[in-house]
GROMACS .gro file of C-alpha atoms in nm:
model
  186
    1MET     CA    1  -3.680  -1.483  -1.625
    2ALA     CA    2  -3.473  -1.270  -1.858
    3SER     CA    3  -3.310  -1.343  -2.190
    4THR     CA    4  -2.954  -1.314  -2.315
    5ALA     CA    5  -3.034  -0.963  -2.444
    6ASP     CA    6  -3.035  -0.848  -2.078
    7ILE     CA    7  -2.674  -0.956  -2.011
    8LYS     CA    8  -2.447  -0.664  -1.921
    9ASN     CA    9  -2.119  -0.624  -1.731
   10GLY     CA   10  -2.179  -0.643  -1.355
   11VAL     CA   11  -2.508  -0.834  -1.378
   12VAL     CA   12  -2.530  -1.133  -1.142
   13LEU     CA   13  -2.675  -1.455  -1.284
   14SER     CA   14  -2.808  -1.754  -1.091
   15ILE     CA   15  -2.679  -2.073  -1.254
   16ASP     CA   16  -2.739  -2.413  -1.087
   17GLY     CA   17  -2.803  -2.245  -0.752
   18GLN     CA   18  -2.478  -2.045  -0.756
   19LEU     CA   19  -2.430  -1.674  -0.819
   20TRP     CA   20  -2.204  -1.566  -1.106
   21ASN     CA   21  -2.099  -1.209  -1.187
   22VAL     CA   22  -2.068  -1.117  -1.558
   23ILE     CA   23  -1.717  -0.980  -1.616
   24GLU     CA   24  -1.729  -0.965  -1.997
   25PHE     CA   25  -1.986  -1.042  -2.262
   26GLN     CA   26  -1.998  -1.035  -2.639
   27HIS     CA   27  -2.295  -1.075  -2.875
   28VAL     CA   28  -2.176  -1.273  -3.179
   29LYS     CA   29  -2.366  -1.298  -3.509
   30PRO     CA   30  -2.173  -1.531  -3.739
   31GLY     CA   31  -2.242  -1.526  -4.111
   32LYS     CA   32  -2.381  -1.877  -4.093
   33GLY     CA   33  -2.590  -2.017  -3.807
   34GLY     CA   34  -2.767  -1.853  -3.518
   35ALA     CA   35  -2.643  -1.569  -3.302
   36PHE     CA   36  -2.501  -1.640  -2.956
   37VAL     CA   37  -2.363  -1.462  -2.652
   38ARG     CA   38  -2.014  -1.540  -2.523
   39THR     CA   39  -1.965  -1.454  -2.152
   40LYS     CA   40  -1.689  -1.464  -1.892
   41LEU     CA   41  -1.838  -1.529  -1.547
   42LYS     CA   42  -1.685  -1.506  -1.199
   43ASN     CA   43  -1.830  -1.703  -0.909
   44VAL     CA   44  -1.933  -1.452  -0.641
   45VAL     CA   45  -1.841  -1.680  -0.351
   46SER     CA   46  -1.533  -1.875  -0.467
   47GLY     CA   47  -1.388  -1.627  -0.719
   48LYS     CA   48  -1.356  -1.900  -0.987
   49THR     CA   49  -1.376  -1.768  -1.345
   50VAL     CA   50  -1.539  -1.962  -1.631
   51ASP     CA   51  -1.635  -1.897  -1.994
   52ARG     CA   52  -1.992  -1.977  -2.094
   53THR     CA   53  -2.179  -1.947  -2.426
   54TYR     CA   54  -2.556  -1.900  -2.460
   55ASN     CA   55  -2.773  -1.915  -2.772
   56ALA     CA   56  -2.937  -1.583  -2.852
   57GLY     CA   57  -3.274  -1.552  -2.682
   58ALA     CA   58  -3.202  -1.825  -2.424
   59LYS     CA   59  -3.369  -1.775  -2.087
   60ILE     CA   60  -3.142  -1.681  -1.796
   61GLU     CA   61  -3.208  -1.600  -1.433
   62ILE     CA   62  -3.081  -1.259  -1.318
   63GLU     CA   63  -3.037  -1.208  -0.943
   64ASN     CA   64  -3.091  -0.877  -0.768
   65VAL     CA   65  -2.766  -0.766  -0.602
   66ASP     CA   66  -2.765  -0.447  -0.400
   67ARG     CA   67  -2.425  -0.277  -0.355
   68ARG     CA   68  -2.433  -0.041  -0.058
   69ASP     CA   69  -2.179   0.165   0.137
   70PHE     CA   70  -2.099   0.051   0.489
   71THR     CA   71  -1.862   0.161   0.765
   72TYR     CA   72  -1.652  -0.104   0.939
   73LEU     CA   73  -1.704  -0.087   1.316
   74TYR     CA   74  -1.529  -0.379   1.488
   75ALA     CA   75  -1.452  -0.752   1.488
   76ASP     CA   76  -1.682  -0.965   1.701
   77GLY     CA   77  -1.547  -1.319   1.741
   78ASP     CA   78  -1.548  -1.474   1.393
   79GLY     CA   79  -1.775  -1.198   1.255
   80PHE     CA   80  -1.715  -0.841   1.148
   81VAL     CA   81  -1.972  -0.571   1.228
   82PHE     CA   82  -2.054  -0.307   0.965
   83MET     CA   83  -2.296  -0.012   0.977
   84ASP     CA   84  -2.505   0.095   0.678
   85THR     CA   85  -2.424   0.461   0.608
   86THR     CA   86  -2.780   0.543   0.492
   87ASP     CA   87  -3.003   0.399   0.767
   88TYR     CA   88  -2.742   0.318   1.038
   89ASP     CA   89  -2.847  -0.048   1.060
   90GLN     CA   90  -2.570  -0.284   1.168
   91ILE     CA   91  -2.495  -0.620   1.006
   92THR     CA   92  -2.247  -0.890   1.103
   93VAL     CA   93  -2.054  -1.046   0.816
   94GLY     CA   94  -1.887  -1.385   0.868
   95GLY     CA   95  -1.512  -1.425   0.848
   96ALA     CA   96  -1.540  -1.653   0.543
   97THR     CA   97  -1.723  -1.378   0.348
   98VAL     CA   98  -1.475  -1.109   0.456
   99GLY     CA   99  -1.179  -1.332   0.360
  100ASP     CA  100  -0.843  -1.159   0.307
  101ALA     CA  101  -1.008  -0.816   0.336
  102LYS     CA  102  -0.966  -0.851   0.714
  103ASN     CA  103  -0.594  -0.778   0.667
  104PHE     CA  104  -0.677  -0.424   0.555
  105LEU     CA  105  -0.984  -0.331   0.762
  106LEU     CA  106  -0.951  -0.039   1.003
  107GLU     CA  107  -1.223   0.096   1.229
  108ASN     CA  108  -1.447   0.357   1.060
  109GLN     CA  109  -1.323   0.256   0.713
  110GLN     CA  110  -1.571   0.288   0.424
  111VAL     CA  111  -1.637  -0.031   0.222
  112THR     CA  112  -1.895  -0.149  -0.030
  113ILE     CA  113  -2.083  -0.470   0.049
  114ALA     CA  114  -2.283  -0.660  -0.215
  115LEU     CA  115  -2.606  -0.798  -0.070
  116ASN     CA  116  -2.842  -1.056  -0.222
  117ASN     CA  117  -3.175  -1.087  -0.038
  118GLY     CA  118  -3.009  -0.937   0.270
  119ASN     CA  119  -2.721  -1.186   0.266
  120PRO     CA  120  -2.370  -1.038   0.225
  121LEU     CA  121  -2.191  -1.187  -0.077
  122TYR     CA  122  -1.855  -1.007  -0.083
  123ILE     CA  123  -1.679  -0.690   0.030
  124ASP     CA  124  -1.517  -0.433  -0.199
  125LEU     CA  125  -1.234  -0.236  -0.038
  126PRO     CA  126  -1.075   0.082  -0.174
  127ALA     CA  127  -0.782   0.008  -0.409
  128SER     CA  128  -0.532   0.109  -0.140
  129VAL     CA  129  -0.532   0.182   0.233
  130THR     CA  130  -0.292   0.361   0.465
  131LEU     CA  131  -0.162   0.144   0.749
  132GLU     CA  132   0.096   0.209   1.020
  133VAL     CA  133   0.392  -0.026   1.060
  134THR     CA  134   0.384  -0.156   1.418
  135TYR     CA  135   0.692  -0.378   1.407
  136THR     CA  136   0.987  -0.430   1.177
  137GLU     CA  137   1.356  -0.501   1.226
  138PRO     CA  138   1.574  -0.189   1.203
  139GLY     CA  139   1.743  -0.134   0.867
  140LEU     CA  140   2.121  -0.157   0.857
  141GLN     CA  141   2.334   0.146   0.776
  142GLY     CA  142   2.411   0.140   0.404
  143ASP     CA  143   2.087  -0.043   0.320
  144ARG     CA  144   1.893   0.280   0.269
  145SER     CA  145   1.894   0.283  -0.109
  146SER     CA  146   1.922  -0.086  -0.195
  147ALA     CA  147   1.629  -0.273  -0.341
  148GLY     CA  148   1.609  -0.533  -0.063
  149THR     CA  149   1.300  -0.597   0.148
  150LYS     CA  150   1.229  -0.709   0.503
  151PRO     CA  151   0.918  -0.837   0.683
  152ALA     CA  152   0.700  -0.585   0.866
  153THR     CA  153   0.380  -0.613   1.068
  154VAL     CA  154   0.112  -0.344   1.018
  155GLU     CA  155  -0.156  -0.230   1.264
  156THR     CA  156  -0.411  -0.489   1.145
  157GLY     CA  157  -0.168  -0.774   1.224
  158TYR     CA  158  -0.095  -0.842   0.856
  159GLU     CA  159   0.269  -0.928   0.778
  160MET     CA  160   0.413  -0.803   0.450
  161GLN     CA  161   0.740  -0.716   0.277
  162VAL     CA  162   0.860  -0.354   0.288
  163PRO     CA  163   1.181  -0.178   0.174
  164LEU     CA  164   1.472  -0.179   0.420
  165PHE     CA  165   1.442   0.194   0.500
  166ILE     CA  166   1.090   0.161   0.651
  167GLU     CA  167   1.085   0.186   1.031
  168ALA     CA  168   0.822   0.112   1.297
  169GLY     CA  169   0.570   0.396   1.322
  170THR     CA  170   0.587   0.480   0.950
  171LYS     CA  171   0.254   0.510   0.766
  172ILE     CA  172   0.259   0.321   0.436
  173LYS     CA  173   0.018   0.270   0.145
  174VAL     CA  174  -0.084  -0.092   0.081
  175ASP     CA  175  -0.257  -0.235  -0.228
  176THR     CA  176  -0.569  -0.416  -0.100
  177ARG     CA  177  -0.588  -0.652  -0.400
  178THR     CA  178  -0.235  -0.793  -0.374
  179GLY     CA  179  -0.115  -0.688  -0.026
  180ASP     CA  180   0.193  -0.519  -0.176
  181TYR     CA  181   0.374  -0.212  -0.047
  182LEU     CA  182   0.296   0.093  -0.265
  183GLY     CA  183   0.488   0.372  -0.089
  184ARG     CA  184   0.512   0.590   0.217
  185GLU     CA  185   0.213   0.806   0.308
  186LYS     CA  186   0.300   1.173   0.315
   0.00000   0.00000   0.00000
């Protein structure tokens, strides 16, 4: 057991059997009354964010979360197979844990996986990835400089909106957090 003095950004707490990541914290010492710690916590599994206040010195349970680098190998049914870059062990991560990250995963891509007691909690992708457009309708003449968009399918099967001048075979940069088009890859 730890106390509120051990709370820092990035620490994972176990509260009522669920894991919560500390996003922000603030030690507050009002002029009157006891000190307390104000925290903003994000649920590791669901992504839900809550605010929670603890009295100074209260006992909390800190979980050990190991963030390690992995290489994505391939999809295997509903699972995704990753290889640890340090010891070359392979793990299979379920589709529910991978979530929307599957839209941006390419073979041999480097990712960070957070593990708790050997169980994968979530996957951190790079901020942006380069993907090739496999299908999109051709742009019309005169549409080259307008601000319109059209649907396009990238090599992972993800469908997104791109500017009208993008053609099939073009490599584009995609934001992995929002799925938005960032620009053409040079």
